[in-house]
PDB file of C-alpha atoms in Angstrom:
ATOM      1  CA  UNK A   1     -38.938 -35.221  -5.173  1.00  0.00           C
ATOM      2  CA  UNK A   2     -36.929 -34.219  -8.246  1.00  0.00           C
ATOM      3  CA  UNK A   3     -35.681 -36.919 -10.536  1.00  0.00           C
ATOM      4  CA  UNK A   4     -31.985 -36.744 -11.315  1.00  0.00           C
ATOM      5  CA  UNK A   5     -31.077 -37.105 -14.980  1.00  0.00           C
ATOM      6  CA  UNK A   6     -27.744 -37.814 -16.619  1.00  0.00           C
ATOM      7  CA  UNK A   7     -28.438 -35.490 -19.559  1.00  0.00           C
ATOM      8  CA  UNK A   8     -27.119 -31.959 -19.239  1.00  0.00           C
ATOM      9  CA  UNK A   9     -28.893 -28.911 -20.634  1.00  0.00           C
ATOM     10  CA  UNK A  10     -25.682 -27.246 -21.770  1.00  0.00           C
ATOM     11  CA  UNK A  11     -23.241 -28.584 -24.345  1.00  0.00           C
ATOM     12  CA  UNK A  12     -20.439 -29.086 -21.812  1.00  0.00           C
ATOM     13  CA  UNK A  13     -20.767 -32.201 -19.681  1.00  0.00           C
ATOM     14  CA  UNK A  14     -19.408 -32.268 -16.177  1.00  0.00           C
ATOM     15  CA  UNK A  15     -18.728 -36.007 -16.035  1.00  0.00           C
ATOM     16  CA  UNK A  16     -19.361 -38.358 -13.155  1.00  0.00           C
ATOM     17  CA  UNK A  17     -17.652 -36.253 -10.477  1.00  0.00           C
ATOM     18  CA  UNK A  18     -18.313 -32.543 -11.081  1.00  0.00           C
ATOM     19  CA  UNK A  19     -17.289 -31.594  -7.522  1.00  0.00           C
ATOM     20  CA  UNK A  20     -14.145 -33.664  -7.884  1.00  0.00           C
ATOM     21  CA  UNK A  21     -13.104 -31.509 -10.821  1.00  0.00           C
ATOM     22  CA  UNK A  22     -13.759 -28.349  -8.827  1.00  0.00           C
ATOM     23  CA  UNK A  23     -11.739 -29.635  -5.882  1.00  0.00           C
ATOM     24  CA  UNK A  24      -8.895 -30.707  -8.187  1.00  0.00           C
ATOM     25  CA  UNK A  25      -8.866 -27.242  -9.768  1.00  0.00           C
ATOM     26  CA  UNK A  26      -8.706 -25.535  -6.389  1.00  0.00           C
ATOM     27  CA  UNK A  27      -5.930 -27.849  -5.192  1.00  0.00           C
ATOM     28  CA  UNK A  28      -3.948 -27.321  -8.395  1.00  0.00           C
ATOM     29  CA  UNK A  29      -4.298 -23.581  -8.040  1.00  0.00           C
ATOM     30  CA  UNK A  30      -3.071 -23.674  -4.434  1.00  0.00           C
ATOM     31  CA  UNK A  31      -0.044 -25.811  -5.321  1.00  0.00           C
ATOM     32  CA  UNK A  32       0.902 -23.686  -8.322  1.00  0.00           C
ATOM     33  CA  UNK A  33       0.588 -20.519  -6.217  1.00  0.00           C
ATOM     34  CA  UNK A  34       3.039 -21.897  -3.663  1.00  0.00           C
ATOM     35  CA  UNK A  35       5.488 -22.881  -6.401  1.00  0.00           C
ATOM     36  CA  UNK A  36       5.333 -19.450  -8.042  1.00  0.00           C
ATOM     37  CA  UNK A  37       5.848 -17.685  -4.711  1.00  0.00           C
ATOM     38  CA  UNK A  38       9.018 -19.694  -4.017  1.00  0.00           C
ATOM     39  CA  UNK A  39      10.611 -19.080  -7.435  1.00  0.00           C
ATOM     40  CA  UNK A  40      13.300 -16.389  -7.268  1.00  0.00           C
ATOM     41  CA  UNK A  41      11.786 -14.129  -9.922  1.00  0.00           C
ATOM     42  CA  UNK A  42      14.453 -11.473  -9.443  1.00  0.00           C
ATOM     43  CA  UNK A  43      17.157 -13.802 -10.734  1.00  0.00           C
ATOM     44  CA  UNK A  44      15.026 -14.838 -13.683  1.00  0.00           C
ATOM     45  CA  UNK A  45      14.356 -11.208 -14.636  1.00  0.00           C
ATOM     46  CA  UNK A  46      18.055 -10.325 -14.324  1.00  0.00           C
ATOM     47  CA  UNK A  47      18.982 -13.260 -16.558  1.00  0.00           C
ATOM     48  CA  UNK A  48      16.309 -12.460 -19.153  1.00  0.00           C
ATOM     49  CA  UNK A  49      16.773  -8.670 -19.191  1.00  0.00           C
ATOM     50  CA  UNK A  50      19.600  -8.599 -21.803  1.00  0.00           C
ATOM     51  CA  UNK A  51      17.543 -10.793 -24.139  1.00  0.00           C
ATOM     52  CA  UNK A  52      14.477  -8.594 -23.761  1.00  0.00           C
ATOM     53  CA  UNK A  53      16.476  -5.388 -24.307  1.00  0.00           C
ATOM     54  CA  UNK A  54      18.170  -6.822 -27.400  1.00  0.00           C
ATOM     55  CA  UNK A  55      14.805  -7.829 -28.871  1.00  0.00           C
ATOM     56  CA  UNK A  56      13.353  -4.365 -28.226  1.00  0.00           C
ATOM     57  CA  UNK A  57      16.343  -2.641 -29.826  1.00  0.00           C
ATOM     58  CA  UNK A  58      16.221  -4.967 -32.836  1.00  0.00           C
ATOM     59  CA  UNK A  59      12.535  -4.161 -33.355  1.00  0.00           C
ATOM     60  CA  UNK A  60      13.124  -0.418 -33.006  1.00  0.00           C
ATOM     61  CA  UNK A  61      16.057  -0.346 -35.460  1.00  0.00           C
ATOM     62  CA  UNK A  62      14.403  -2.457 -38.148  1.00  0.00           C
ATOM     63  CA  UNK A  63      12.724  -0.500 -40.974  1.00  0.00           C
ATOM     64  CA  UNK A  64       8.949  -0.579 -40.783  1.00  0.00           C
ATOM     65  CA  UNK A  65       8.304  -0.719 -44.513  1.00  0.00           C
ATOM     66  CA  UNK A  66      10.859  -1.989 -47.030  1.00  0.00           C
ATOM     67  CA  UNK A  67       9.144  -0.206 -49.974  1.00  0.00           C
ATOM     68  CA  UNK A  68       9.965   3.273 -48.653  1.00  0.00           C
ATOM     69  CA  UNK A  69      13.703   2.742 -49.130  1.00  0.00           C
TER      70      UNK A  69
END
C-alpha cells in the first residue's frame, strides 16, 4: 500500500482540499456563465460604441511621429 505524503513534487501546493478547489472553480464558472448570458450585451455595446469610435478616430488623426513635422 502506498504511503501518502504531505510534500508535493511540484512547487505549487494544492492545500488540504485539492478537490474542493476544483469543485469551487467549476461552480464559479457555472455561476459566472449564467450571469454573462443574462446581461443585455446589446445595450452595453450600443452605449459604448460612441466612446470606442471616438477613441479610434483620435488615434487615427494623431500624428505618428512628432519629429517629422
